[in-house]
Coordinates of C-alpha atoms in Angstrom, one line a residue:
Chain O
M1 CA -30.2 22.1 -13.2
T2 CA -30.9 25.6 -12.1
F3 CA -28.7 27.9 -10.0
T4 CA -30.5 28.9 -6.9
E5 CA -30.9 32.4 -5.7
F6 CA -28.5 33.7 -3.0
A7 CA -29.6 32.7 0.4
P8 CA -27.5 33.4 3.6
E9 CA -28.1 29.8 4.7
R10 CA -26.4 28.5 1.6
L11 CA -23.3 29.8 2.9
L12 CA -23.1 26.7 5.3
A13 CA -22.1 24.8 2.1
I14 CA -18.6 26.3 2.6
L15 CA -18.6 26.3 6.3
P16 CA -15.5 24.0 6.6
E17 CA -13.6 26.1 4.0
S18 CA -14.2 29.4 5.8
L19 CA -13.3 28.1 9.1
L20 CA -10.1 26.5 8.1
F21 CA -9.2 29.7 6.6
L22 CA -9.5 31.5 9.8
L23 CA -7.7 28.7 11.7
A24 CA -4.9 29.2 9.2
V25 CA -4.9 33.0 9.7
A26 CA -4.8 32.3 13.6
M27 CA -2.0 29.9 13.3
L28 CA 0.2 32.4 11.3
T29 CA -0.6 35.3 13.6
L30 CA 0.0 33.2 16.8
D31 CA 3.5 32.3 15.3
L32 CA 4.2 36.0 15.0
V33 CA 3.2 37.1 18.6
W34 CA 4.1 34.0 20.7
K35 CA 7.7 33.2 22.0
P36 CA 9.3 30.1 20.5
S37 CA 8.7 28.2 23.9
R38 CA 5.0 28.6 23.7
R39 CA 4.6 27.5 20.0
R40 CA 5.1 24.0 21.1
I41 CA 1.3 23.8 21.6
L42 CA 0.5 25.1 18.2
G43 CA 0.1 21.6 16.9
W44 CA -2.5 20.6 19.6
L45 CA -4.3 23.9 18.8
A46 CA -4.4 23.1 15.1
A47 CA -5.5 19.5 15.6
S48 CA -8.2 20.6 18.1
G49 CA -9.4 23.5 15.7
V50 CA -9.6 21.0 12.9
T51 CA -11.6 18.4 15.2
L52 CA -13.9 21.2 16.1
I53 CA -14.4 22.2 12.3
L54 CA -15.2 18.6 11.8
L55 CA -17.9 18.5 14.4
A56 CA -19.2 21.8 13.3
T57 CA -19.5 20.4 9.8
L58 CA -21.1 17.2 10.9
A59 CA -23.7 19.3 12.8
F60 CA -24.4 22.1 10.5
G61 CA -22.9 21.3 7.1
Q62 CA -25.3 18.5 6.2
P63 CA -26.7 19.1 2.7
P64 CA -30.3 19.8 2.3
A65 CA -32.3 17.3 0.4
D66 CA -32.3 18.7 -2.9
E67 CA -28.5 18.9 -2.9
P68 CA -28.2 22.3 -4.8
L69 CA -25.6 24.0 -6.7
V70 CA -24.6 27.1 -4.6
L71 CA -22.5 30.3 -5.0
G72 CA -23.4 30.9 -8.6
G73 CA -23.0 27.2 -9.5
M74 CA -19.4 27.0 -8.3
V75 CA -19.9 24.5 -5.4
R76 CA -22.2 21.5 -5.2
W77 CA -23.6 20.9 -1.9
D78 CA -24.3 17.1 -1.8
W79 CA -23.6 13.9 0.3
L80 CA -20.5 13.1 -1.9
A81 CA -18.8 16.3 -0.9
F82 CA -19.8 15.9 2.6
A83 CA -18.4 12.7 3.0
F84 CA -15.1 13.4 1.3
T85 CA -14.9 16.6 3.4
I86 CA -15.2 14.7 6.7
L87 CA -12.5 12.3 5.5
I88 CA -10.2 15.1 4.7
L89 CA -10.8 16.8 7.9
F90 CA -10.0 13.8 9.8
T91 CA -6.9 13.2 8.1
A92 CA -5.9 16.8 8.6
A93 CA -6.5 16.6 12.4
V94 CA -4.4 13.6 12.7
T95 CA -1.6 15.1 10.6
C96 CA -1.5 18.0 12.9
L97 CA -1.2 15.6 15.9
I98 CA 1.5 13.4 14.5
S99 CA 3.5 16.8 13.6
V100 CA 3.8 18.0 17.0
N101 CA 7.1 16.6 18.0
V102 CA 8.9 16.5 14.6
E103 CA 12.0 18.5 14.6
G104 CA 11.8 21.6 12.3
V105 CA 8.2 21.5 11.6
G106 CA 6.3 20.8 14.8
N107 CA 6.6 24.2 16.4
R108 CA 6.2 26.4 13.4
G109 CA 3.1 28.4 12.9
D110 CA 3.7 28.7 9.0
Y111 CA 3.8 24.9 8.7
Y112 CA 0.4 24.5 10.2
G113 CA -0.9 27.5 8.2
L114 CA 0.3 26.0 5.0
L115 CA -1.1 22.5 6.0
L116 CA -4.7 24.1 6.7
I117 CA -4.7 26.0 3.7
S118 CA -4.0 23.0 1.6
T119 CA -6.8 21.2 3.6
M120 CA -9.1 24.1 2.5
G121 CA -8.2 23.5 -1.0
M122 CA -8.9 19.7 -0.8
V123 CA -12.3 20.3 0.6
L124 CA -13.1 22.7 -2.2
M125 CA -11.9 20.1 -4.6
A126 CA -14.4 17.7 -3.1
S127 CA -17.4 20.0 -3.7
S128 CA -16.4 22.2 -6.8
A129 CA -18.8 21.9 -9.7
D130 CA -17.2 24.4 -11.9
L131 CA -14.0 24.0 -14.0
I132 CA -12.6 27.4 -12.9
M133 CA -13.5 26.6 -9.3
L134 CA -11.8 23.1 -9.7
F135 CA -8.7 24.6 -11.0
L136 CA -8.5 27.1 -8.3
A137 CA -9.1 24.4 -5.6
I138 CA -6.5 22.1 -7.2
E139 CA -3.9 24.8 -6.9
T140 CA -4.8 26.0 -3.5
T141 CA -4.1 22.3 -2.6
S142 CA -1.0 21.7 -4.6
I143 CA 1.0 25.0 -4.1
P144 CA 1.2 24.6 -0.3
L145 CA 2.1 21.0 -0.5
Y146 CA 5.0 21.9 -2.9
V147 CA 6.3 24.2 0.1
L148 CA 5.6 21.7 2.8
A149 CA 7.4 18.8 0.9
G150 CA 10.4 21.2 0.7
F151 CA 10.0 22.6 4.2
L152 CA 13.2 21.5 5.7
K153 CA 15.6 24.0 3.9
A154 CA 18.5 22.7 5.6
D155 CA 17.8 19.0 4.4
D156 CA 19.0 18.1 0.9
K157 CA 16.4 15.4 0.4
S158 CA 13.5 17.6 1.5
T159 CA 14.5 20.6 -0.8
E160 CA 15.0 18.0 -3.7
S161 CA 11.6 16.4 -3.0
G162 CA 9.9 19.8 -3.0
L163 CA 11.4 20.8 -6.4
K164 CA 10.5 17.3 -8.0
Y165 CA 6.9 17.6 -6.6
F166 CA 6.6 21.2 -8.0
L167 CA 7.9 20.2 -11.4
F168 CA 5.7 17.2 -11.9
G169 CA 2.7 18.9 -10.4
A170 CA 3.1 22.0 -12.5
V171 CA 3.6 20.2 -15.8
T172 CA 0.4 17.9 -15.3
T173 CA -1.8 20.7 -14.2
A174 CA -0.8 22.5 -17.4
V175 CA -1.7 19.5 -19.5
M176 CA -4.9 19.2 -17.6
L177 CA -5.6 22.9 -18.0
Y178 CA -5.2 22.5 -21.8
G179 CA -8.0 19.9 -21.6
F180 CA -10.1 22.4 -19.5
S181 CA -9.5 25.2 -22.3
L182 CA -10.8 22.7 -24.9
I183 CA -14.0 21.9 -22.9
Y184 CA -14.7 25.5 -22.5
G185 CA -13.9 26.4 -26.1
F186 CA -16.2 23.7 -27.7
T187 CA -19.2 24.0 -25.3
G188 CA -19.0 27.4 -23.9
E189 CA -19.6 26.0 -20.5
T190 CA -17.5 25.6 -17.6
N191 CA -20.0 24.0 -15.0
L192 CA -19.7 20.3 -14.8
Y193 CA -23.3 19.9 -14.8
L194 CA -24.0 21.7 -18.0
I195 CA -21.0 20.3 -19.9
A196 CA -22.4 16.8 -20.9
D197 CA -25.5 18.3 -22.4
A198 CA -23.6 21.1 -24.2
M199 CA -21.2 18.5 -25.6
K200 CA -24.2 16.6 -27.0
A201 CA -25.9 19.7 -28.2
A202 CA -22.7 20.9 -30.1
G203 CA -22.3 17.3 -31.7
L204 CA -18.8 17.0 -30.9
S205 CA -17.2 13.8 -32.3
L206 CA -16.3 11.1 -29.7
L207 CA -12.7 11.0 -30.8
L208 CA -12.4 14.8 -29.7
V209 CA -14.3 14.1 -26.5
G210 CA -12.0 11.2 -25.9
G211 CA -8.8 13.1 -26.4
I212 CA -10.0 15.9 -23.9
A213 CA -10.7 13.4 -21.3
V214 CA -7.1 11.9 -21.7
L215 CA -5.7 15.4 -21.3
V216 CA -8.0 15.9 -18.0
L217 CA -7.0 12.6 -16.8
V218 CA -3.1 13.4 -16.9
G219 CA -3.9 15.9 -14.0
F220 CA -6.0 13.7 -11.9
S221 CA -3.7 10.8 -12.4
F222 CA -0.9 12.9 -10.9
K223 CA -2.9 13.8 -7.8
I224 CA -3.8 10.1 -7.0
A225 CA -0.3 8.9 -8.1
A226 CA -1.5 6.3 -10.6
V227 CA 0.9 4.9 -13.3
P228 CA 2.2 6.3 -15.5
F229 CA 2.1 9.4 -13.6
H230 CA 3.4 8.0 -10.4
F231 CA 7.3 8.9 -10.8
W232 CA 7.1 11.7 -8.3
A233 CA 5.6 9.7 -5.4
P234 CA 8.6 7.6 -4.1
D235 CA 11.0 10.7 -4.3
V236 CA 8.6 13.0 -2.7
Y237 CA 7.5 10.5 0.0
E238 CA 10.8 9.7 0.9
G239 CA 12.4 13.2 1.1
A240 CA 9.5 15.3 2.5
P241 CA 9.1 15.6 6.4
T242 CA 7.3 12.3 7.2
P243 CA 4.0 14.1 8.5
V244 CA 3.8 15.7 5.2
T245 CA 4.4 12.4 3.6
A246 CA 1.6 10.8 5.5
Y247 CA -0.6 13.9 4.5
V248 CA 0.1 13.8 0.8
S249 CA -0.3 10.0 0.6
T250 CA -3.7 10.1 2.2
A251 CA -5.4 13.4 2.0
S252 CA -4.1 14.5 -1.4
K253 CA -5.0 11.2 -2.8
V254 CA -8.6 11.1 -1.5
A255 CA -9.1 14.8 -2.8
G256 CA -7.9 13.6 -6.1
F257 CA -10.3 10.5 -6.1
A258 CA -13.2 13.0 -5.3
V259 CA -12.4 15.1 -8.2
L260 CA -11.7 12.2 -10.5
V261 CA -15.1 10.4 -9.8
R262 CA -17.0 13.7 -10.2
V263 CA -15.5 15.1 -13.3
M264 CA -15.5 11.7 -15.1
M265 CA -18.9 10.8 -14.2
L266 CA -20.6 14.1 -14.9
A267 CA -18.5 15.8 -17.9
F268 CA -17.9 12.6 -19.9
P269 CA -20.8 10.1 -19.7
S270 CA -21.0 9.8 -23.4
I271 CA -17.5 8.0 -23.6
D272 CA -17.8 6.2 -20.1
A273 CA -16.7 2.9 -21.8
F274 CA -13.7 4.5 -23.2
W275 CA -12.5 6.3 -20.0
A276 CA -13.4 3.3 -17.8
A277 CA -11.2 1.1 -20.2
I278 CA -8.3 3.4 -19.8
L279 CA -8.8 3.6 -15.9
A280 CA -9.0 -0.2 -15.7
A281 CA -5.7 -0.6 -17.6
M282 CA -4.2 2.0 -15.3
A283 CA -5.6 0.4 -12.3
A284 CA -4.0 -3.0 -13.1
A285 CA -0.6 -1.4 -14.1
T286 CA -0.8 0.8 -11.0
M287 CA -1.4 -2.1 -8.6
T288 CA 1.1 -4.6 -10.2
L289 CA 4.1 -2.0 -10.7
G290 CA 3.4 -0.5 -7.2
N291 CA 3.4 -4.0 -5.3
V292 CA 6.4 -5.3 -7.5
L293 CA 8.6 -2.4 -6.8
A294 CA 7.7 -2.3 -3.3
I295 CA 9.3 -5.7 -2.6
A296 CA 12.7 -4.4 -3.4
Q297 CA 12.7 -1.4 -0.9
S298 CA 15.0 -1.0 2.0
N299 CA 13.6 2.4 3.2
I300 CA 10.3 2.2 5.0
K301 CA 9.0 5.5 3.6
R302 CA 9.8 4.4 0.1
L303 CA 8.1 1.0 0.8
L304 CA 5.0 2.9 2.0
A305 CA 5.2 5.1 -1.2
Y306 CA 4.9 2.0 -3.6
S307 CA 2.4 0.6 -1.3
S308 CA 0.3 3.7 -1.5
I309 CA 0.6 3.7 -5.4
A310 CA -0.6 0.1 -5.4
H311 CA -3.6 1.2 -3.1
A312 CA -4.7 4.0 -5.6
G313 CA -5.0 0.9 -8.0
Y314 CA -7.2 -1.0 -5.9
A315 CA -9.3 2.1 -5.3
L316 CA -9.7 2.8 -8.9
I317 CA -11.2 -0.6 -9.5
G318 CA -14.3 0.6 -7.5
L319 CA -14.8 3.7 -10.0
V320 CA -14.1 1.6 -13.0
A321 CA -17.2 -0.6 -12.1
L322 CA -19.3 2.5 -13.1
S323 CA -22.1 1.6 -10.6
V324 CA -23.4 3.1 -7.3
F325 CA -22.0 0.3 -5.4
G326 CA -18.5 0.8 -7.1
V327 CA -18.1 4.4 -6.3
A328 CA -19.4 3.4 -2.7
S329 CA -16.8 0.7 -2.5
M330 CA -14.1 3.2 -3.8
M331 CA -15.1 5.5 -0.9
F332 CA -15.1 2.7 1.5
Y333 CA -11.6 1.8 0.3
L334 CA -10.3 5.3 0.7
L335 CA -11.6 5.3 4.4
A336 CA -10.0 2.2 5.2
Y337 CA -6.7 3.2 3.4
V338 CA -6.7 6.6 5.2
V339 CA -6.8 5.4 8.6
T340 CA -4.4 2.5 8.1
N341 CA -1.8 4.5 6.4
L342 CA -1.9 7.3 9.1
A343 CA -1.4 4.8 11.7
A344 CA 1.6 3.3 9.8
F345 CA 3.1 6.7 9.2
A346 CA 2.7 7.7 12.9
V347 CA 4.8 4.7 13.9
V348 CA 7.3 5.5 11.4
I349 CA 7.7 9.1 12.7
L350 CA 8.0 7.8 16.3
F351 CA 10.7 5.3 15.3
A352 CA 12.6 7.6 13.4
R353 CA 12.6 10.2 16.4
A354 CA 14.1 7.3 18.7
A355 CA 16.4 5.7 16.1
G356 CA 17.2 8.3 13.5
S357 CA 16.5 6.1 10.7
D358 CA 14.1 5.1 8.1
E359 CA 15.7 1.9 7.0
I360 CA 13.6 -1.3 7.4
K361 CA 16.5 -3.3 8.9
D362 CA 16.9 -0.9 11.9
Y363 CA 13.3 -2.0 12.9
A364 CA 14.8 -5.1 14.2
G365 CA 13.6 -5.7 17.8
L366 CA 10.9 -3.2 17.8
S367 CA 8.6 -5.8 19.3
R368 CA 10.9 -5.8 22.4
R369 CA 11.6 -2.2 22.4
S370 CA 7.8 -1.2 22.3
P371 CA 5.3 -4.1 22.1
W372 CA 2.4 -1.7 21.7
L373 CA 3.9 0.1 18.9
A374 CA 4.9 -3.1 17.2
L375 CA 1.4 -4.1 17.6
V376 CA 0.0 -1.1 15.9
L377 CA 2.2 -1.4 13.1
L378 CA 1.3 -5.2 13.0
I379 CA -2.4 -4.2 12.7
A380 CA -1.8 -1.5 10.1
F381 CA 0.3 -3.6 7.9
L382 CA -2.0 -6.4 8.0
S383 CA -5.0 -4.1 7.2
L384 CA -2.8 -2.7 4.2
A385 CA -2.5 -6.3 3.2
G386 CA -6.1 -7.0 3.3
M387 CA -6.2 -9.5 6.2
P388 CA -9.3 -10.0 8.2
P389 CA -10.7 -8.5 10.7
F390 CA -9.2 -5.2 9.7
A391 CA -10.7 -2.6 7.6
G392 CA -8.3 -3.3 4.6
F393 CA -9.9 -6.7 4.2
V394 CA -13.5 -5.7 4.0
A395 CA -12.6 -2.8 1.7
K396 CA -10.8 -5.1 -0.7
V397 CA -13.7 -7.6 -0.8
F398 CA -16.1 -4.7 -1.6
V399 CA -14.1 -3.5 -4.5
F400 CA -13.5 -6.8 -6.0
K401 CA -17.2 -7.4 -5.7
A402 CA -18.1 -4.3 -7.5
A403 CA -15.7 -5.3 -10.4
V404 CA -17.2 -8.8 -10.6
D405 CA -20.7 -7.4 -10.4
S406 CA -19.8 -5.1 -13.6
G407 CA -18.4 -8.0 -15.4
L408 CA -14.6 -7.1 -14.8
I409 CA -13.6 -10.4 -13.5
W410 CA -10.0 -10.1 -15.1
L411 CA -9.6 -6.9 -13.0
A412 CA -10.7 -8.6 -9.7
F413 CA -8.3 -11.4 -10.6
V414 CA -5.4 -9.0 -10.9
G415 CA -6.4 -7.6 -7.8
V416 CA -6.5 -10.6 -5.8
L417 CA -3.0 -11.7 -7.4
N418 CA -1.6 -8.3 -6.3
S419 CA -2.9 -8.6 -2.8
I420 CA -0.9 -11.8 -2.4
I421 CA 2.3 -9.9 -3.6
G422 CA 1.5 -7.1 -1.1
L423 CA 1.1 -9.5 1.7
Y424 CA 4.8 -10.7 1.1
Y425 CA 6.4 -7.4 1.5
Y426 CA 4.2 -6.4 4.4
L427 CA 5.1 -9.5 6.2
I428 CA 8.9 -9.1 5.5
V429 CA 8.7 -5.8 7.5
L430 CA 6.8 -7.5 10.2
K431 CA 9.4 -10.3 10.3
V432 CA 12.1 -7.9 11.0
V433 CA 10.0 -6.1 13.6
Y434 CA 9.0 -9.4 15.6
L435 CA 11.7 -11.8 14.9
Y436 CA 14.9 -10.2 14.7
R437 CA 16.8 -8.8 17.7
S438 CA 18.9 -5.5 18.0
E439 CA 21.3 -4.1 20.6
D440 CA 18.9 -1.6 21.7
D441 CA 16.2 -4.0 22.9
H442 CA 16.2 -2.4 26.4
L443 CA 15.2 1.3 25.0
P444 CA 11.7 1.6 24.6
V445 CA 10.6 4.1 21.9
Q446 CA 9.0 7.2 23.5
V447 CA 5.4 8.0 22.4
P448 CA 4.4 11.5 23.3
R449 CA 0.8 12.1 24.2
P450 CA -0.4 13.6 20.7
Y451 CA 1.0 10.5 18.9
A452 CA -0.8 8.3 21.4
V453 CA -4.0 10.0 20.6
A454 CA -3.6 9.7 16.9
L455 CA -2.6 6.1 17.1
A456 CA -5.5 5.2 19.4
A457 CA -8.0 6.8 17.1
C458 CA -6.6 5.3 13.9
T459 CA -6.3 1.9 15.4
L460 CA -9.8 1.9 16.7
L461 CA -11.0 3.0 13.3
I462 CA -9.3 0.2 11.7
L463 CA -10.9 -2.3 13.9
V464 CA -14.2 -0.7 13.9
V465 CA -14.5 -0.2 10.1
G466 CA -13.2 -3.7 9.7
I467 CA -15.6 -5.4 12.3
V468 CA -18.8 -3.2 11.9
S469 CA -18.6 -2.2 8.3
A470 CA -22.2 -1.9 7.5
P471 CA -23.0 1.7 8.5
W472 CA -19.8 2.9 6.9
L473 CA -20.9 1.2 3.6
D474 CA -24.5 2.7 3.9
W475 CA -22.7 6.1 4.3
S476 CA -20.7 5.4 1.2
I477 CA -23.7 4.3 -0.8
G478 CA -25.7 7.3 0.4
A479 CA -22.8 9.6 -0.9
A480 CA -22.4 7.8 -4.1
R481 CA -26.1 8.2 -5.0
S482 CA -25.5 11.9 -5.4
L483 CA -23.7 11.2 -8.7
F484 CA -26.2 8.9 -10.2
Chain C
M1 CA -10.3 38.5 -39.8
V2 CA -7.9 35.8 -38.9
P3 CA -9.7 32.6 -38.6
L4 CA -10.1 30.9 -35.2
S5 CA -8.4 27.9 -36.3
W6 CA -5.0 29.7 -36.7
Y7 CA -5.1 30.8 -33.2
L8 CA -5.9 27.3 -32.1
I9 CA -3.1 25.9 -34.2
L10 CA -0.6 28.5 -32.8
A11 CA -1.7 27.7 -29.2
A12 CA -1.1 23.9 -29.9
A13 CA 2.2 24.7 -31.4
L14 CA 3.1 26.8 -28.4
F15 CA 2.1 24.0 -26.0
A16 CA 4.1 21.6 -28.0
V17 CA 7.1 23.7 -27.7
G18 CA 6.4 23.9 -24.1
I19 CA 6.3 20.3 -23.6
F20 CA 9.4 19.7 -25.5
G21 CA 11.1 22.5 -23.2
V22 CA 10.0 20.6 -20.2
L23 CA 11.3 17.1 -21.4
A24 CA 14.4 18.3 -23.2
R25 CA 16.0 20.9 -21.0
R26 CA 18.3 20.0 -18.2
N27 CA 18.2 23.5 -16.3
A28 CA 15.4 23.7 -13.8
I29 CA 14.8 27.3 -14.6
A30 CA 14.5 26.4 -18.3
I31 CA 11.9 23.6 -17.3
L32 CA 10.0 26.2 -15.5
M33 CA 9.9 28.4 -18.7
G34 CA 8.5 25.4 -20.7
I35 CA 5.8 25.2 -18.1
E36 CA 5.0 29.0 -18.7
L37 CA 4.7 28.4 -22.3
M38 CA 2.3 25.7 -21.8
L39 CA 0.1 27.8 -19.5
N40 CA 0.3 30.7 -22.1
A41 CA -1.0 28.2 -24.8
V42 CA -3.8 27.6 -22.4
N43 CA -4.5 31.2 -22.2
L44 CA -4.4 31.7 -25.9
N45 CA -6.8 28.8 -26.5
L46 CA -9.2 30.4 -23.9
L47 CA -9.0 33.9 -25.3
A48 CA -9.4 32.8 -28.8
F49 CA -12.5 30.6 -28.0
W50 CA -14.0 33.5 -26.1
R51 CA -13.6 36.1 -28.5
Y52 CA -14.8 34.1 -31.7
L53 CA -17.5 31.9 -30.0
W54 CA -18.6 32.8 -26.6
S55 CA -18.0 36.6 -26.2
D56 CA -21.6 37.1 -24.8
N57 CA -20.4 36.5 -21.3
L58 CA -17.2 37.0 -19.5
T59 CA -16.4 33.2 -18.5
G60 CA -13.3 32.9 -20.7
V61 CA -11.8 36.2 -19.7
V62 CA -12.3 35.4 -16.0
F63 CA -10.7 31.8 -16.5
V64 CA -7.7 33.6 -18.2
I65 CA -7.2 36.0 -15.3
M66 CA -7.4 33.1 -12.8
V67 CA -4.8 31.1 -14.9
L68 CA -2.5 34.3 -14.7
A69 CA -2.7 34.8 -11.1
V70 CA -2.3 31.1 -10.0
A71 CA 0.5 30.6 -12.5
A72 CA 2.1 33.8 -10.9
A73 CA 1.8 32.2 -7.5
E74 CA 3.1 28.8 -8.8
V75 CA 6.2 30.4 -10.3
A76 CA 7.0 32.3 -7.0
V77 CA 7.0 29.0 -5.1
G78 CA 8.8 27.3 -8.0
L79 CA 11.6 29.8 -7.9
A80 CA 11.9 29.7 -4.1
L81 CA 12.3 26.0 -4.2
I82 CA 15.0 26.3 -6.9
I83 CA 16.8 28.9 -4.9
S84 CA 16.8 26.8 -1.8
I85 CA 18.2 23.8 -3.7
Y86 CA 20.8 26.1 -5.3
R87 CA 22.1 27.5 -1.9
R88 CA 22.6 23.9 -0.7
R89 CA 24.2 22.4 -3.9
S90 CA 25.2 25.4 -6.1
T91 CA 23.4 23.7 -9.1
V92 CA 20.1 23.9 -10.7
V93 CA 20.7 21.1 -13.3
A94 CA 18.1 18.5 -13.2
E95 CA 20.4 15.7 -13.6
E96 CA 22.6 16.5 -10.7
I97 CA 19.6 16.9 -8.2
D98 CA 19.5 13.0 -7.9
L99 CA 19.8 11.9 -4.0
L100 CA 16.5 10.3 -4.3
K101 CA 16.1 7.4 -6.8
W102 CA 14.8 3.9 -7.0

């Protein structure tokens, strides 16, 4: 692995990051110069800006054939980073759309600015190839998210969730950094692509390497909300403004998986059986705990929080399989999960605007109030539960197949059992939506245009990814090859 | 010269004190101080390793500067969040900040 000389066209590797930064600055400036009445279109502007960045990245940001390390080895320009970047940008665009009509955040330029800076950090997380860059990217992602979670200063739950997110995040990051400092100390390297060889050359004992891997895993498990570092998730998801919850539960988790897969595969190949065993145990615990605790929830945001914890467990199965198909199935799972969860949260936001409540029992009669919205919720929840023909079904089949291929039949078994538990609580919500009646049956839930666009895009993707899954899987396999 | 291992032991002890502070303290400000201790242990580790083993390039020092800068930004955000809670509830004791549970 050699570091290439500086060449201007290599700057295209950080094209999305640069454009996101400019867009964030534009948001902050417009917030200053525009009158409050005009700021309502900031959300549209941010969403279309991110969409343009997504298209520009698709057109110009494709990595060259040799997938080089660029910018002095700080960033790897490969298909893995590219695929994760596209996914994160899509999530950011949808999040901007579903923020537009939310009280207290939708017309604030600083809200979109923070959101875009955080997106920039996530995109960097997906591509960084150096411990220093990785640390900076993780913090660039996390610090704006802490602020966003506590954004509603007049809301007790929001400020509380911001503080909890911050405290958990700062502690786990410090533990992860301690691991980074030991990696640097024992190898003298910070580049992910040189660490493994340097560890071998230094003759480090496997026990020491294993200890370092555990420290590093603490930080990553926090980002993906895997058991035992999931405590923050339900509290933060419930308290934060709902678009932020949607964003943290999708984009932040995707970025966490991007880092997890790259660092573990590249820096710790000598002990892959060891960390795969830890992650397998974590996956089983994460799925089970998330699903079992979700059953008892009465608040839909908390239910989705526990469900998203469980989904991190399913996605981990793909990584634990330690194969090209395994990593590809993990990416496919994340794609299916992201589009589905965004659709679910968009419905939750719309319903909360109309009914002023996030309690599941208040969803009674939604199918009579707004049949289309209820249908979207049905599709999203059945996809989360893993029913055909939706994206969630194919995704689950792929991760279970990856586990069986690698001889982890017990893990696939735990996963299937968990899908059944999951189906139960998703159906309970759908029962309330479809079978129960309420006094407000004649009052339809308003669906403003940005939400209609976001819902249509997500629902379409749930169906397309579920029915025509081959191209998406090929795409994931192409990206996963970058690591092997 | 003081051997490298002494610095590493000091850093590990500092890190342990920091974790203890985070887990045992009830005041949010004190938890924040625990986090700072942990980050300083990291810095001590990095600097000791750099000075004794890898002083032929500046990677270790650059890492420390990055950690310092980011830690400052993080504390600024953390204190702002603590202040916004204090304004609403007149408390910064972790156990009393308990609207969200189960």
